[in-house]
PDB file of C-alpha atoms and ligand atoms in Angstrom:
ATOM      1  CA  MET C 165      69.484  37.904  24.692  1.00 98.00           C
ATOM      2  CA  ASN C 166      69.087  41.204  22.831  1.00 98.00           C
ATOM      3  CA  ILE C 167      66.858  41.445  19.766  1.00 98.00           C
ATOM      4  CA  THR C 168      66.195  44.676  17.879  1.00 98.00           C
ATOM      5  CA  ILE C 169      63.430  44.784  15.283  1.00 98.00           C
ATOM      6  CA  LEU C 170      63.356  47.376  12.523  1.00 99.00           C
ATOM      7  CA  THR C 171      59.895  47.926  11.060  1.00 98.00           C
ATOM      8  CA  ILE C 172      57.499  50.553   9.764  1.00 98.00           C
ATOM      9  CA  PHE C 173      54.691  48.814  11.702  1.00 98.00           C
ATOM     10  CA  PRO C 174      55.937  48.693  15.314  1.00 98.00           C
ATOM     11  CA  GLU C 175      52.424  48.067  16.726  1.00 98.00           C
ATOM     12  CA  MET C 176      52.371  44.621  15.119  1.00 98.00           C
ATOM     13  CA  PHE C 177      54.922  43.513  17.707  1.00 98.00           C
ATOM     14  CA  ASP C 178      52.428  44.030  20.541  1.00 98.00           C
ATOM     15  CA  ALA C 179      51.683  40.385  19.741  1.00 98.00           C
ATOM     16  CA  LEU C 180      54.915  39.445  21.559  1.00 98.00           C
ATOM     17  CA  ASN C 181      53.670  40.846  24.884  1.00 98.00           C
ATOM     18  CA  HIS C 182      51.754  37.768  25.961  1.00 98.00           C
ATOM     19  CA  SER C 183      52.279  34.424  27.618  1.00 97.00           C
ATOM     20  CA  ILE C 184      55.769  32.899  27.633  1.00 97.00           C
ATOM     21  CA  LEU C 185      57.419  35.702  25.638  1.00 98.00           C
ATOM     22  CA  LYS C 186      55.938  38.338  27.948  1.00 98.00           C
ATOM     23  CA  ARG C 187      57.233  36.513  31.035  1.00 98.00           C
ATOM     24  CA  ALA C 188      60.657  36.087  29.394  1.00 98.00           C
ATOM     25  CA  GLN C 189      60.829  39.838  28.777  1.00 98.00           C
ATOM     26  CA  ASP C 190      59.547  40.682  32.277  1.00 98.00           C
ATOM     27  CA  ASN C 191      62.307  38.443  33.701  1.00 98.00           C
ATOM     28  CA  ASN C 192      64.981  40.070  31.481  1.00 98.00           C
ATOM     29  CA  LEU C 193      65.747  36.791  29.728  1.00 98.00           C
ATOM     30  CA  ILE C 194      65.005  38.485  26.387  1.00 98.00           C
ATOM     31  CA  ASN C 195      65.330  42.165  25.687  1.00 98.00           C
ATOM     32  CA  ILE C 196      63.259  43.102  22.627  1.00 98.00           C
ATOM     33  CA  LYS C 197      63.617  46.606  21.237  1.00 98.00           C
ATOM     34  CA  ILE C 198      61.404  47.864  18.433  1.00 98.00           C
ATOM     35  CA  VAL C 199      62.648  50.649  16.197  1.00 98.00           C
ATOM     36  CA  ASN C 200      60.434  52.520  13.741  1.00 98.00           C
ATOM     37  CA  ILE C 201      62.323  52.892  10.455  1.00 98.00           C
ATOM     38  CA  ARG C 202      60.131  55.902   9.597  1.00 98.00           C
ATOM     39  CA  ASP C 203      61.689  57.895  12.464  1.00 98.00           C
ATOM     40  CA  PHE C 204      64.926  57.893  10.430  1.00 98.00           C
ATOM     41  CA  SER C 205      63.449  59.171   7.159  1.00 98.00           C
ATOM     42  CA  LYS C 206      64.948  62.468   6.028  1.00 98.00           C
ATOM     43  CA  ASP C 207      62.079  62.951   3.557  1.00 98.00           C
ATOM     44  CA  THR C 208      59.842  65.953   4.333  1.00 98.00           C
ATOM     45  CA  ASN C 209      56.838  63.636   4.534  1.00 98.00           C
ATOM     46  CA  LYS C 210      58.785  60.860   6.325  1.00 98.00           C
ATOM     47  CA  ARG C 211      58.293  58.593   3.312  1.00 98.00           C
ATOM     48  CA  CYS C 212      60.108  55.262   3.348  1.00 98.00           C
ATOM     49  CA  ASP C 213      59.109  53.928  -0.093  1.00 98.00           C
ATOM     50  CA  ASP C 214      59.616  54.913  -3.716  1.00 98.00           C
ATOM     51  CA  TYR C 215      59.002  53.627  -7.252  1.00 97.00           C
ATOM     52  CA  SER C 216      60.996  50.746  -8.681  1.00 97.00           C
ATOM     53  CA  PHE C 217      63.824  51.546 -11.109  1.00 98.00           C
ATOM     54  CA  GLY C 218      63.063  49.599 -14.269  1.00 97.00           C
ATOM     55  CA  GLY C 219      59.348  49.887 -13.676  1.00 96.00           C
ATOM     56  CA  GLY C 220      56.795  47.434 -12.397  1.00 93.00           C
ATOM     57  CA  ALA C 221      53.950  47.549  -9.924  1.00 93.00           C
ATOM     58  CA  GLY C 222      54.529  48.177  -6.251  1.00 95.00           C
ATOM     59  CA  MET C 223      56.806  50.277  -4.124  1.00 97.00           C
ATOM     60  CA  ILE C 224      60.309  49.570  -2.813  1.00 98.00           C
ATOM     61  CA  MET C 225      61.593  50.590   0.602  1.00 98.00           C
ATOM     62  CA  THR C 226      64.093  53.351   0.026  1.00 98.00           C
ATOM     63  CA  PRO C 227      67.659  52.841   1.350  1.00 98.00           C
ATOM     64  CA  GLN C 228      68.301  55.996   3.412  1.00 98.00           C
ATOM     65  CA  PRO C 229      65.899  55.403   6.356  1.00 98.00           C
ATOM     66  CA  LEU C 230      66.855  51.692   6.518  1.00 98.00           C
ATOM     67  CA  PHE C 231      70.589  52.434   6.390  1.00 98.00           C
ATOM     68  CA  ASP C 232      70.378  55.058   9.128  1.00 98.00           C
ATOM     69  CA  ALA C 233      68.066  52.929  11.293  1.00 98.00           C
ATOM     70  CA  ILE C 234      70.347  49.877  11.067  1.00 98.00           C
ATOM     71  CA  ASN C 235      73.476  51.906  11.798  1.00 98.00           C
ATOM     72  CA  SER C 236      71.840  53.578  14.798  1.00 98.00           C
ATOM     73  CA  VAL C 237      71.440  50.187  16.517  1.00 98.00           C
ATOM     74  CA  LYS C 238      74.377  48.215  15.107  1.00 98.00           C
ATOM     75  CA  THR C 239      77.339  47.267  17.338  1.00 98.00           C
ATOM     76  CA  LYS C 240      80.407  44.995  16.950  1.00 98.00           C
ATOM     77  CA  ASN C 241      78.310  42.157  18.332  1.00 98.00           C
ATOM     78  CA  SER C 242      75.323  42.544  15.969  1.00 98.00           C
ATOM     79  CA  TYR C 243      74.057  39.974  13.486  1.00 98.00           C
ATOM     80  CA  VAL C 244      71.677  41.510  10.945  1.00 98.00           C
ATOM     81  CA  ILE C 245      68.915  39.308   9.543  1.00 99.00           C
ATOM     82  CA  TYR C 246      66.510  40.286   6.754  1.00 99.00           C
ATOM     83  CA  MET C 247      63.264  38.302   6.556  1.00 98.00           C
ATOM     84  CA  SER C 248      62.743  37.405   2.895  1.00 98.00           C
ATOM     85  CA  PRO C 249      61.245  34.631   0.745  1.00 98.00           C
ATOM     86  CA  LYS C 250      64.674  34.511  -0.959  1.00 98.00           C
ATOM     87  CA  GLY C 251      66.417  33.614   2.309  1.00 98.00           C
ATOM     88  CA  LYS C 252      67.625  30.325   3.681  1.00 98.00           C
ATOM     89  CA  THR C 253      64.662  28.330   4.991  1.00 98.00           C
ATOM     90  CA  LEU C 254      64.190  28.359   8.750  1.00 98.00           C
ATOM     91  CA  THR C 255      64.388  24.906  10.342  1.00 97.00           C
ATOM     92  CA  GLN C 256      64.837  23.882  13.980  1.00 96.00           C
ATOM     93  CA  CYS C 257      68.509  23.264  13.148  1.00 95.00           C
ATOM     94  CA  LYS C 258      68.846  26.767  11.648  1.00 97.00           C
ATOM     95  CA  VAL C 259      67.175  28.319  14.709  1.00 98.00           C
ATOM     96  CA  GLU C 260      69.687  26.584  16.969  1.00 97.00           C
ATOM     97  CA  LYS C 261      72.588  27.807  14.813  1.00 97.00           C
ATOM     98  CA  ILE C 262      71.359  31.399  15.023  1.00 98.00           C
ATOM     99  CA  PHE C 263      70.938  31.074  18.791  1.00 98.00           C
ATOM    100  CA  ASN C 264      74.448  29.642  19.140  1.00 97.00           C
ATOM    101  CA  LEU C 265      75.974  32.679  17.419  1.00 98.00           C
ATOM    102  CA  LYS C 266      75.476  34.384  20.823  1.00 96.00           C
ATOM    103  CA  LYS C 267      75.088  37.666  18.983  1.00 97.00           C
ATOM    104  CA  ASP C 268      72.682  40.569  19.392  1.00 98.00           C
ATOM    105  CA  LEU C 269      70.140  40.090  16.627  1.00 98.00           C
ATOM    106  CA  ILE C 270      68.892  42.904  14.452  1.00 99.00           C
ATOM    107  CA  ILE C 271      65.897  41.783  12.406  1.00 99.00           C
ATOM    108  CA  VAL C 272      64.921  43.929   9.433  1.00 99.00           C
ATOM    109  CA  CYS C 273      61.295  43.718   8.265  1.00 98.00           C
ATOM    110  CA  GLY C 274      60.518  44.783   4.712  1.00 98.00           C
ATOM    111  CA  HIS C 275      57.150  45.815   3.343  1.00 96.00           C
ATOM    112  CA  TYR C 276      55.560  46.489  -0.077  1.00 95.00           C
ATOM    113  CA  GLU C 277      57.703  44.819  -2.772  1.00 96.00           C
ATOM    114  CA  GLY C 278      60.794  44.647  -0.568  1.00 97.00           C
ATOM    115  CA  ILE C 279      63.871  46.734   0.201  1.00 98.00           C
ATOM    116  CA  ASP C 280      66.546  48.272  -2.016  1.00 98.00           C
ATOM    117  CA  GLU C 281      69.109  45.520  -2.771  1.00 98.00           C
ATOM    118  CA  ARG C 282      71.993  47.760  -1.678  1.00 98.00           C
ATOM    119  CA  ILE C 283      70.790  47.543   1.939  1.00 98.00           C
ATOM    120  CA  ILE C 284      71.166  43.757   1.716  1.00 98.00           C
ATOM    121  CA  ASP C 285      74.655  44.159   0.216  1.00 98.00           C
ATOM    122  CA  LEU C 286      75.790  46.793   2.722  1.00 98.00           C
ATOM    123  CA  CYS C 287      74.108  45.848   5.993  1.00 98.00           C
ATOM    124  CA  VAL C 288      72.598  42.349   6.047  1.00 98.00           C
ATOM    125  CA  ASP C 289      74.512  39.303   7.333  1.00 98.00           C
ATOM    126  CA  GLU C 290      71.882  36.747   6.391  1.00 98.00           C
ATOM    127  CA  GLU C 291      68.488  36.495   4.686  1.00 98.00           C
ATOM    128  CA  ILE C 292      66.043  34.093   6.336  1.00 98.00           C
ATOM    129  CA  SER C 293      62.744  32.738   4.990  1.00 98.00           C
ATOM    130  CA  ILE C 294      60.123  31.040   7.159  1.00 98.00           C
ATOM    131  CA  GLY C 295      58.869  29.004   4.183  1.00 98.00           C
ATOM    132  CA  ASP C 296      58.051  29.013   0.498  1.00 98.00           C
ATOM    133  CA  TYR C 297      55.283  31.608   0.421  1.00 98.00           C
ATOM    134  CA  VAL C 298      55.116  35.376   0.018  1.00 98.00           C
ATOM    135  CA  LEU C 299      53.670  37.681   2.693  1.00 98.00           C
ATOM    136  CA  THR C 300      52.844  41.406   2.736  1.00 98.00           C
ATOM    137  CA  GLY C 301      55.624  42.106   5.210  1.00 98.00           C
ATOM    138  CA  GLY C 302      58.505  40.611   7.163  1.00 98.00           C
ATOM    139  CA  GLU C 303      56.865  41.326  10.548  1.00 98.00           C
ATOM    140  CA  LEU C 304      55.097  37.978  10.999  1.00 98.00           C
ATOM    141  CA  PRO C 305      58.226  36.042   9.908  1.00 98.00           C
ATOM    142  CA  ALA C 306      60.294  38.106  12.389  1.00 98.00           C
ATOM    143  CA  MET C 307      57.919  37.181  15.207  1.00 98.00           C
ATOM    144  CA  ILE C 308      58.126  33.520  14.237  1.00 98.00           C
ATOM    145  CA  LEU C 309      61.928  33.667  14.290  1.00 98.00           C
ATOM    146  CA  ILE C 310      61.925  35.394  17.701  1.00 98.00           C
ATOM    147  CA  ASP C 311      59.485  32.846  19.139  1.00 98.00           C
ATOM    148  CA  CYS C 312      61.607  29.887  17.936  1.00 98.00           C
ATOM    149  CA  ILE C 313      64.857  31.380  19.219  1.00 98.00           C
ATOM    150  CA  SER C 314      63.350  32.264  22.616  1.00 98.00           C
ATOM    151  CA  ARG C 315      62.734  28.601  23.360  1.00 97.00           C
ATOM    152  CA  PHE C 316      66.498  28.002  23.378  1.00 97.00           C
ATOM    153  CA  ILE C 317      67.171  30.677  26.009  1.00 97.00           C
ATOM    154  CA  PRO C 318      67.651  29.026  29.414  1.00 96.00           C
ATOM    155  CA  ASN C 319      64.676  29.457  31.780  1.00 96.00           C
ATOM    156  CA  VAL C 320      62.296  30.776  29.094  1.00 96.00           C
ATOM    157  CA  LEU C 321      60.481  27.448  29.107  1.00 95.00           C
ATOM    158  CA  GLY C 322      59.547  26.034  32.490  1.00 84.00           C
ATOM    159  CA  ASN C 323      61.341  22.742  31.935  1.00 71.00           C
ATOM    160  CA  SER C 324      64.679  22.723  30.117  1.00 63.00           C
ATOM    161  CA  LEU C 325      64.153  19.131  29.023  1.00 51.00           C
ATOM    162  CA  THR C 326      61.204  20.173  26.879  1.00 58.00           C
ATOM    163  CA  THR C 327      63.283  21.532  23.988  1.00 50.00           C
ATOM    164  CA  MET C 328      65.400  18.403  23.942  1.00 52.00           C
ATOM    165  CA  GLU C 329      62.635  15.872  23.796  1.00 54.00           C
ATOM    166  CA  GLU C 330      60.284  17.266  21.249  1.00 61.00           C
ATOM    167  CA  SER C 331      59.587  17.247  17.539  1.00 64.00           C
ATOM    168  CA  PHE C 332      62.435  17.442  15.028  1.00 78.00           C
ATOM    169  CA  ASN C 333      65.168  16.710  17.525  1.00 76.00           C
ATOM    170  CA  GLU C 334      65.848  13.277  16.080  1.00 89.00           C
ATOM    171  CA  ASN C 335      63.939  14.038  12.882  1.00 95.00           C
ATOM    172  CA  LEU C 336      60.858  12.535  14.500  1.00 96.00           C
ATOM    173  CA  LEU C 337      57.456  14.149  15.040  1.00 97.00           C
ATOM    174  CA  GLU C 338      56.107  14.220  18.544  1.00 96.00           C
ATOM    175  CA  TYR C 339      54.059  11.398  20.060  1.00 97.00           C
ATOM    176  CA  PRO C 340      50.407  12.022  21.097  1.00 98.00           C
ATOM    177  CA  GLN C 341      49.890  13.639  24.502  1.00 98.00           C
ATOM    178  CA  TYR C 342      47.042  13.385  27.018  1.00 98.00           C
ATOM    179  CA  THR C 343      45.959  15.050  30.230  1.00 98.00           C
ATOM    180  CA  ARG C 344      42.980  14.613  32.566  1.00 98.00           C
ATOM    181  CA  PRO C 345      40.284  13.316  32.416  1.00 98.00           C
ATOM    182  CA  ARG C 346      41.130   9.664  31.759  1.00 98.00           C
ATOM    183  CA  ASN C 347      37.884   9.298  29.823  1.00 98.00           C
ATOM    184  CA  PHE C 348      36.743  12.155  27.585  1.00 98.00           C
ATOM    185  CA  ASN C 349      33.556  11.724  25.541  1.00 98.00           C
ATOM    186  CA  GLY C 350      34.015   7.958  25.735  1.00 98.00           C
ATOM    187  CA  LYS C 351      37.630   8.057  24.567  1.00 98.00           C
ATOM    188  CA  GLU C 352      40.175   6.594  27.001  1.00 98.00           C
ATOM    189  CA  VAL C 353      43.788   7.641  27.539  1.00 98.00           C
ATOM    190  CA  PRO C 354      46.065   4.799  26.350  1.00 98.00           C
ATOM    191  CA  GLU C 355      46.444   2.349  29.275  1.00 98.00           C
ATOM    192  CA  ILE C 356      50.245   2.263  29.132  1.00 98.00           C
ATOM    193  CA  LEU C 357      50.488   5.973  30.065  1.00 98.00           C
ATOM    194  CA  LEU C 358      48.734   5.233  33.371  1.00 98.00           C
ATOM    195  CA  SER C 359      50.973   2.251  34.214  1.00 98.00           C
ATOM    196  CA  GLY C 360      53.811   4.171  35.863  1.00 97.00           C
ATOM    197  CA  ASN C 361      56.255   1.965  33.913  1.00 98.00           C
ATOM    198  CA  HIS C 362      58.593   4.661  32.591  1.00 98.00           C
ATOM    199  CA  LYS C 363      60.595   2.327  30.386  1.00 98.00           C
ATOM    200  CA  GLU C 364      57.460   1.006  28.655  1.00 98.00           C
ATOM    201  CA  ILE C 365      56.055   4.542  28.338  1.00 98.00           C
ATOM    202  CA  ALA C 366      59.260   5.744  26.654  1.00 97.00           C
ATOM    203  CA  LYS C 367      59.104   2.798  24.247  1.00 98.00           C
ATOM    204  CA  TRP C 368      55.410   3.466  23.441  1.00 98.00           C
ATOM    205  CA  ARG C 369      56.175   7.135  22.757  1.00 97.00           C
ATOM    206  CA  LEU C 370      59.108   6.344  20.484  1.00 97.00           C
ATOM    207  CA  ASP C 371      57.009   3.786  18.573  1.00 98.00           C
ATOM    208  CA  LYS C 372      54.221   6.351  18.139  1.00 98.00           C
ATOM    209  CA  SER C 373      56.723   9.001  16.997  1.00 97.00           C
ATOM    210  CA  ILE C 374      58.163   6.639  14.405  1.00 97.00           C
ATOM    211  CA  GLU C 375      54.705   5.580  13.198  1.00 98.00           C
ATOM    212  CA  ILE C 376      53.387   9.146  12.783  1.00 98.00           C
ATOM    213  CA  THR C 377      56.608  10.351  11.099  1.00 98.00           C
ATOM    214  CA  LYS C 378      56.604   7.417   8.668  1.00 98.00           C
ATOM    215  CA  THR C 379      53.026   8.099   7.520  1.00 98.00           C
ATOM    216  CA  ARG C 380      52.907  11.913   7.596  1.00 98.00           C
ATOM    217  CA  ARG C 381      56.484  12.904   6.783  1.00 98.00           C
ATOM    218  CA  PRO C 382      58.292  10.232   4.766  1.00 98.00           C
ATOM    219  CA  ASP C 383      61.000  12.840   4.039  1.00 97.00           C
ATOM    220  CA  LEU C 384      61.763  13.246   7.769  1.00 97.00           C
ATOM    221  CA  TYR C 385      61.494   9.507   8.356  1.00 98.00           C
ATOM    222  CA  GLU C 386      64.201   8.953   5.732  1.00 98.00           C
ATOM    223  CA  LYS C 387      66.482  11.389   7.594  1.00 97.00           C
ATOM    224  CA  TYR C 388      65.728   9.639  10.881  1.00 96.00           C
ATOM    225  CA  LEU C 389      66.761   6.271   9.425  1.00 97.00           C
ATOM    226  CA  ASN C 390      69.945   7.692   7.939  1.00 96.00           C
ATOM    227  CA  LYS C 391      71.011   9.332  11.220  1.00 91.00           C
ATOM    228  CA  LYS C 392      70.195   6.383  13.459  1.00 85.00           C
TER     229      LYS C 392
HETATM  230  C1  4GO B 293      59.398  36.988   4.337  1.00 52.53           C
HETATM  231  C2  4GO B 293      59.011  38.249   3.926  1.00 52.53           C
HETATM  232  C3  4GO B 293      57.668  36.057   3.006  1.00 52.53           C
HETATM  233  C4  4GO B 293      58.723  35.881   3.866  1.00 52.53           C
HETATM  234  C5  4GO B 293      57.961  38.358   3.040  1.00 52.53           C
HETATM  235  C6  4GO B 293      59.137  34.508   4.281  1.00 52.53           C
HETATM  236  N1  4GO B 293      57.303  37.262   2.612  1.00 52.53           N
HETATM  237  N2  4GO B 293      58.698  33.495   3.546  1.00 52.53           N
HETATM  238  N3  4GO B 293      57.544  39.536   2.528  1.00 52.53           N
HETATM  239  O1  4GO B 293      59.862  34.375   5.246  1.00 52.53           O
HETATM  240  C7  4GO B 293      59.721  41.970   1.273  1.00 52.53           C
HETATM  241  C8  4GO B 293      58.433  42.700   1.325  1.00 52.53           C
HETATM  242  C9  4GO B 293      59.574  40.693   1.971  1.00 52.53           C
HETATM  243  C10 4GO B 293      57.449  41.830   1.967  1.00 52.53           C
HETATM  244  C11 4GO B 293      58.237  40.771   2.638  1.00 52.53           C
END
């Protein structure tokens, strides 16, 4: 899968060069390219921001460097996403839909007070928000989107079953998990998990998932009941 990130802070994406995402890139399962928008600025001082028409505090990212940067990486198979609090909220279902587009993703990260609206009109296929809060830039949201999508790429996770079984799949939160030792600080692992009875274990896990969803996320629990 090909993902191109457009940003004025390319170093922030060093955070992707660790753990599972590093291995996925080393194994060519994901190809992440980072493009510095500033390299495309035709301004003598390479500026990428300017004052807001109509006034108001804060700077706006100016269209020329963004337009040229996007067009330098865009192909017929590109899908351009702009990370924005005004976008459609990212959910596990939305992540899967984006993955299933089977397109090369171009993720545009804004900074300051945002980007000139004409870039959204001219170049952006979809605006995505990671949740109802405002951040200083789109870089962290972009990394969150990339991390979520990566988990759908075959062989990125060790075990392909993992994505299927976990939280949100059936609108249920995940059951509690345990590893060794059997007794930690006086607290025992639930007996059933040591029984080797896979049918009973599956039932215990489902019951726990239902219980935790019902108490913590009544909204999800309602969806679970409706879909059942
Ligand atoms: C995205 C971008 C929040 C989100 C952002 C979000 N804040 N909730 N800030 O996904 C334009 C300039 C947007 C800063 C950016």
